[in-house]
Tab-separated table of C-alpha atoms in Angstrom:
chain	number	residue	atom	x	y	z
C	16	ALA	CA	-63.282	-57.906	6.089
C	17	GLN	CA	-61.632	-59.267	9.161
C	18	LYS	CA	-58.118	-58.325	10.128
C	19	VAL	CA	-55.659	-59.189	12.877
C	20	THR	CA	-52.770	-56.918	13.807
C	21	GLN	CA	-49.788	-57.991	15.856
C	22	ALA	CA	-47.818	-54.775	16.005
C	23	GLN	CA	-44.782	-56.297	17.705
C	24	THR	CA	-42.672	-57.969	15.050
C	25	GLU	CA	-39.979	-59.149	17.422
C	26	ILE	CA	-39.563	-59.168	21.192
C	27	SER	CA	-36.420	-60.108	23.060
C	28	VAL	CA	-36.400	-60.747	26.814
C	29	VAL	CA	-34.206	-62.345	29.396
C	30	GLU	CA	-35.357	-65.477	31.134
C	31	LYS	CA	-37.776	-64.944	34.051
C	32	GLU	CA	-39.041	-61.652	32.661
C	33	ASP	CA	-42.748	-61.265	32.005
C	34	VAL	CA	-43.715	-60.495	28.426
C	35	THR	CA	-46.992	-59.459	26.794
C	36	LEU	CA	-47.797	-60.088	23.159
C	37	ASP	CA	-50.403	-57.741	21.712
C	38	CYS	CA	-53.206	-58.668	19.348
C	39	VAL	CA	-55.803	-56.283	17.932
C	40	TYR	CA	-58.550	-57.520	15.644
C	41	GLU	CA	-61.206	-56.096	13.345
C	42	THR	CA	-64.443	-57.799	12.420
C	43	ARG	CA	-67.962	-56.750	11.518
C	44	ASP	CA	-69.452	-59.919	12.920
C	45	THR	CA	-70.936	-60.106	16.387
C	46	THR	CA	-69.976	-63.753	16.844
C	47	TYR	CA	-66.366	-64.672	16.284
C	48	TYR	CA	-63.547	-66.735	17.699
C	49	LEU	CA	-60.015	-65.790	18.658
C	50	PHE	CA	-57.038	-68.103	18.865
C	51	TRP	CA	-53.400	-68.068	19.837
C	52	TYR	CA	-50.921	-70.494	18.305
C	53	LYS	CA	-47.242	-71.047	19.055
C	54	GLN	CA	-44.832	-72.028	16.284
C	55	PRO	CA	-41.433	-73.230	17.530
C	56	PRO	CA	-38.521	-73.585	15.102
C	57	SER	CA	-39.658	-77.138	14.308
C	58	GLY	CA	-42.561	-75.635	12.382
C	59	GLU	CA	-45.666	-77.139	13.939
C	60	LEU	CA	-48.361	-74.710	15.010
C	61	VAL	CA	-49.322	-75.556	18.555
C	62	PHE	CA	-52.781	-74.525	19.689
C	63	LEU	CA	-52.757	-72.510	22.910
C	64	ILE	CA	-56.229	-71.055	23.423
C	65	ARG	CA	-59.600	-70.441	21.808
C	66	ARG	CA	-61.969	-67.732	22.987
C	67	ASN	CA	-65.529	-67.008	21.855
C	68	SER	CA	-66.667	-63.422	21.387
C	69	PHE	CA	-69.411	-63.794	23.971
C	70	ASP	CA	-67.006	-64.953	26.679
C	71	GLU	CA	-64.861	-62.094	27.934
C	72	GLN	CA	-63.472	-63.915	30.919
C	73	ASN	CA	-59.727	-63.804	31.129
C	74	GLU	CA	-57.942	-67.104	31.289
C	75	ILE	CA	-54.858	-68.373	33.043
C	76	SER	CA	-53.059	-71.591	32.263
C	77	GLY	CA	-49.874	-72.032	34.231
C	78	ARG	CA	-47.495	-69.261	33.199
C	79	TYR	CA	-49.769	-68.201	30.352
C	80	SER	CA	-52.629	-65.742	30.652
C	81	TRP	CA	-54.906	-64.052	28.174
C	82	ASN	CA	-56.730	-60.725	28.437
C	83	PHE	CA	-59.724	-60.393	26.129
C	84	GLN	CA	-61.279	-56.923	25.880
C	85	LYS	CA	-64.058	-56.414	23.358
C	86	SER	CA	-64.142	-52.679	24.076
C	87	THR	CA	-60.680	-52.290	22.591
C	88	SER	CA	-60.859	-55.298	20.236
C	89	SER	CA	-57.795	-56.775	21.840
C	90	PHE	CA	-56.779	-60.274	22.880
C	91	ASN	CA	-53.389	-59.983	24.526
C	92	PHE	CA	-51.206	-62.850	25.700
C	93	THR	CA	-48.879	-62.673	28.692
C	94	ILE	CA	-46.137	-65.123	29.599
C	95	THR	CA	-45.056	-64.865	33.212
C	96	ALA	CA	-41.499	-65.785	34.179
C	97	SER	CA	-40.502	-66.546	30.618
C	98	GLN	CA	-38.276	-69.500	29.797
C	99	VAL	CA	-35.958	-70.281	26.892
C	100	VAL	CA	-38.468	-72.902	25.699
C	101	ASP	CA	-40.971	-70.106	25.145
C	102	SER	CA	-38.880	-68.857	22.236
C	103	ALA	CA	-41.094	-69.181	19.166
C	104	VAL	CA	-43.302	-67.274	16.770
C	105	TYR	CA	-46.701	-66.580	18.231
C	106	PHE	CA	-49.727	-66.067	16.020
C	107	CYS	CA	-53.041	-64.549	16.956
C	108	ALA	CA	-55.930	-65.593	14.686
C	109	LEU	CA	-59.573	-64.723	14.146
C	110	SER	CA	-62.454	-66.699	12.716
C	111	GLU	CA	-66.005	-65.548	12.151
C	112	ASP	CA	-69.055	-67.630	12.925
C	113	LYS	CA	-70.098	-69.627	9.901
C	114	ALA	CA	-73.738	-68.644	10.128
C	115	GLY	CA	-73.089	-64.922	10.074
C	116	GLY	CA	-69.733	-64.565	8.388
C	117	THR	CA	-68.852	-64.401	4.741
C	118	SER	CA	-65.878	-66.716	5.170
C	119	TYR	CA	-66.277	-70.318	6.148
C	120	GLY	CA	-63.754	-72.155	8.270
C	121	LYS	CA	-61.113	-69.565	7.548
C	122	LEU	CA	-58.593	-68.382	10.059
C	123	THR	CA	-57.268	-64.880	9.591
C	124	PHE	CA	-53.805	-64.793	11.086
C	125	GLY	CA	-51.811	-61.845	12.311
C	126	GLN	CA	-48.276	-61.444	11.002
C	127	GLY	CA	-46.866	-63.118	14.087
C	128	THR	CA	-44.539	-61.999	16.866
C	129	ILE	CA	-41.102	-63.557	17.147
C	130	LEU	CA	-40.299	-64.030	20.817
C	131	THR	CA	-36.717	-64.733	21.835
C	132	VAL	CA	-35.993	-65.574	25.458
C	133	HIS	CA	-32.332	-65.375	26.371
C	134	PRO	CA	-30.836	-67.407	29.217
T	9	ASP	CA	-54.942	-87.017	21.592
T	10	THR	CA	-54.611	-83.999	19.338
T	11	GLU	CA	-52.256	-85.366	16.728
T	12	VAL	CA	-52.003	-84.690	13.044
T	13	THR	CA	-49.171	-86.437	11.227
T	14	GLN	CA	-47.582	-85.412	7.954
T	15	THR	CA	-45.144	-87.156	5.647
T	16	PRO	CA	-42.555	-86.552	4.454
T	17	LYS	CA	-40.970	-84.022	6.796
T	18	HIS	CA	-38.716	-82.722	4.048
T	19	LEU	CA	-39.030	-82.931	0.285
T	20	VAL	CA	-36.779	-81.732	-2.509
T	21	MET	CA	-38.139	-81.930	-6.012
T	22	GLY	CA	-37.375	-80.701	-9.478
T	23	MET	CA	-39.811	-78.666	-11.519
T	24	THR	CA	-40.720	-81.659	-13.657
T	25	ASN	CA	-41.309	-84.081	-10.804
T	26	LYS	CA	-44.573	-85.394	-9.429
T	27	LYS	CA	-44.775	-85.886	-5.696
T	28	SER	CA	-47.413	-86.131	-2.986
T	29	LEU	CA	-47.714	-84.846	0.542
T	30	LYS	CA	-49.691	-86.908	3.015
T	31	CYS	CA	-51.623	-85.963	6.125
T	32	GLU	CA	-53.413	-88.201	8.599
T	33	GLN	CA	-55.530	-87.629	11.684
T	34	HIS	CA	-57.339	-90.039	13.970
T	35	MET	CA	-59.311	-87.581	16.040
T	36	GLY	CA	-62.576	-88.141	14.191
T	37	HIS	CA	-62.396	-84.674	12.695
T	38	ARG	CA	-64.499	-84.112	9.577
T	39	ALA	CA	-62.730	-81.026	8.249
T	40	MET	CA	-59.180	-81.017	6.936
T	41	TYR	CA	-57.100	-78.153	5.618
T	42	TRP	CA	-53.970	-77.449	3.614
T	43	TYR	CA	-51.980	-74.298	4.337
T	44	LYS	CA	-48.877	-72.882	2.728
T	45	GLN	CA	-46.432	-70.886	4.834
T	46	LYS	CA	-43.536	-68.886	3.477
T	47	ALA	CA	-40.678	-67.893	5.746
T	48	LYS	CA	-41.562	-65.202	8.287
T	49	LYS	CA	-45.164	-65.088	7.126
T	50	PRO	CA	-48.382	-66.452	8.579
T	51	PRO	CA	-49.981	-69.578	7.090
T	52	GLU	CA	-52.154	-69.048	4.032
T	53	LEU	CA	-55.171	-71.253	3.474
T	54	MET	CA	-55.113	-73.315	0.285
T	55	PHE	CA	-57.903	-75.887	0.523
T	56	VAL	CA	-60.589	-77.044	2.921
T	57	TYR	CA	-62.291	-80.427	2.846
T	58	SER	CA	-65.477	-80.922	4.775
T	59	TYR	CA	-66.874	-84.431	5.077
T	60	GLU	CA	-64.457	-85.542	2.370
T	61	LYS	CA	-65.692	-82.982	-0.143
T	62	LEU	CA	-63.722	-79.980	-1.310
T	63	SER	CA	-65.378	-76.930	0.209
T	64	ILE	CA	-62.860	-74.170	-0.294
T	65	ASN	CA	-60.202	-73.673	-2.953
T	66	GLU	CA	-58.459	-70.377	-2.410
T	67	SER	CA	-57.672	-69.898	-6.107
T	68	VAL	CA	-54.715	-72.243	-5.860
T	69	PRO	CA	-52.891	-73.036	-9.136
T	70	SER	CA	-53.787	-76.368	-10.690
T	71	ARG	CA	-50.271	-77.687	-10.166
T	72	PHE	CA	-51.516	-78.341	-6.620
T	73	SER	CA	-54.168	-81.055	-6.538
T	74	PRO	CA	-55.775	-82.055	-3.228
T	75	GLU	CA	-57.392	-85.384	-2.524
T	76	CYS	CA	-59.320	-86.695	0.467
T	77	PRO	CA	-59.563	-90.503	0.164
T	78	ASN	CA	-61.369	-90.864	3.487
T	79	SER	CA	-62.151	-88.906	6.615
T	80	SER	CA	-58.708	-89.539	8.117
T	81	LEU	CA	-56.468	-88.884	5.140
T	82	LEU	CA	-55.629	-85.840	3.093
T	83	ASN	CA	-53.173	-85.741	0.215
T	84	LEU	CA	-51.692	-82.907	-1.776
T	85	HIS	CA	-50.418	-83.931	-5.203
T	86	LEU	CA	-47.705	-81.759	-6.655
T	87	HIS	CA	-46.803	-81.480	-10.323
T	88	ALA	CA	-44.684	-79.048	-12.314
T	89	LEU	CA	-44.031	-76.813	-9.362
T	90	GLN	CA	-42.073	-73.576	-9.502
T	91	PRO	CA	-39.224	-72.518	-7.211
T	92	GLU	CA	-41.546	-69.952	-5.613
T	93	ASP	CA	-43.679	-72.853	-4.368
T	94	SER	CA	-40.927	-73.718	-1.914
T	95	ALA	CA	-42.480	-73.359	1.532
T	96	LEU	CA	-43.700	-75.157	4.624
T	97	TYR	CA	-46.935	-76.997	3.877
T	98	LEU	CA	-49.133	-77.474	6.898
T	99	CYS	CA	-52.090	-79.765	7.295
T	100	ALA	CA	-54.768	-79.140	9.906
T	101	SER	CA	-57.994	-80.746	11.020
T	102	SER	CA	-60.997	-79.668	13.058
T	103	GLN	CA	-64.219	-81.109	14.350
T	104	ASP	CA	-67.719	-80.220	13.225
T	105	TRP	CA	-66.763	-77.537	10.743
T	106	LEU	CA	-70.344	-77.301	9.562
T	107	GLY	CA	-71.294	-75.809	12.889
T	108	ILE	CA	-69.457	-73.238	14.907
T	109	GLN	CA	-65.837	-72.610	14.164
T	110	GLU	CA	-63.919	-75.301	15.942
T	111	THR	CA	-60.237	-75.309	16.782
T	112	GLN	CA	-57.883	-76.305	14.009
T	113	TYR	CA	-55.071	-78.627	15.042
T	114	PHE	CA	-51.978	-78.559	12.916
T	115	GLY	CA	-49.452	-81.144	11.881
T	116	PRO	CA	-45.669	-80.623	11.919
T	117	GLY	CA	-45.588	-79.669	8.256
T	118	THR	CA	-43.594	-80.685	5.199
T	119	ARG	CA	-40.727	-78.429	4.185
T	120	LEU	CA	-40.712	-78.381	0.404
T	121	LEU	CA	-37.848	-77.165	-1.748
T	122	VAL	CA	-38.381	-76.886	-5.479
T	123	LEU	CA	-35.216	-76.701	-7.557
């Protein structure tokens, strides 16, 4: 069975600090997909990134960067120079490939990390 | 344009009421999902529709009845709910679900309170 662990329940930082959100996953499948979503207080889950298991390249998008390491089954998310608007719950999620997995179209979410950025 | 809309934004209903939640997407996606999210918890999958047919029902009680009238619309009919059903109900859609796992795009949700 697949599992996603976000060990940090809550993180509090001051604006302009860098912050890293950890995500560790477990899966028996060789092909899988990892996602990060942001959920602000309004409730909508906002898609941030999708990464395939066969693509270990790290990615940077503005102040956001992601470090994918298959060797440690981790997909960590770093926000550089955090801002108050980054305050939200962040979810890491895993999905297995339909052809090889036993679950179809299902996202396994971590428990989420509540990030609070103080002015 | 990655937009999924949901109505209403808020809903208060009694345990004997019948109500419906609505979800709409115009991205040409052929898979649509209903999730339930309790406070401080991750979303839990309820139903998946693929090409307008119910593909996954995660053992959801029959007081929740999904409907997919066409490829753009998804409804969730509610009847005789319990107070513990109070939650945020999220709709999502994705493209080409029958192939590789595509990204699910979520709507803003409906906050439901059952009295």
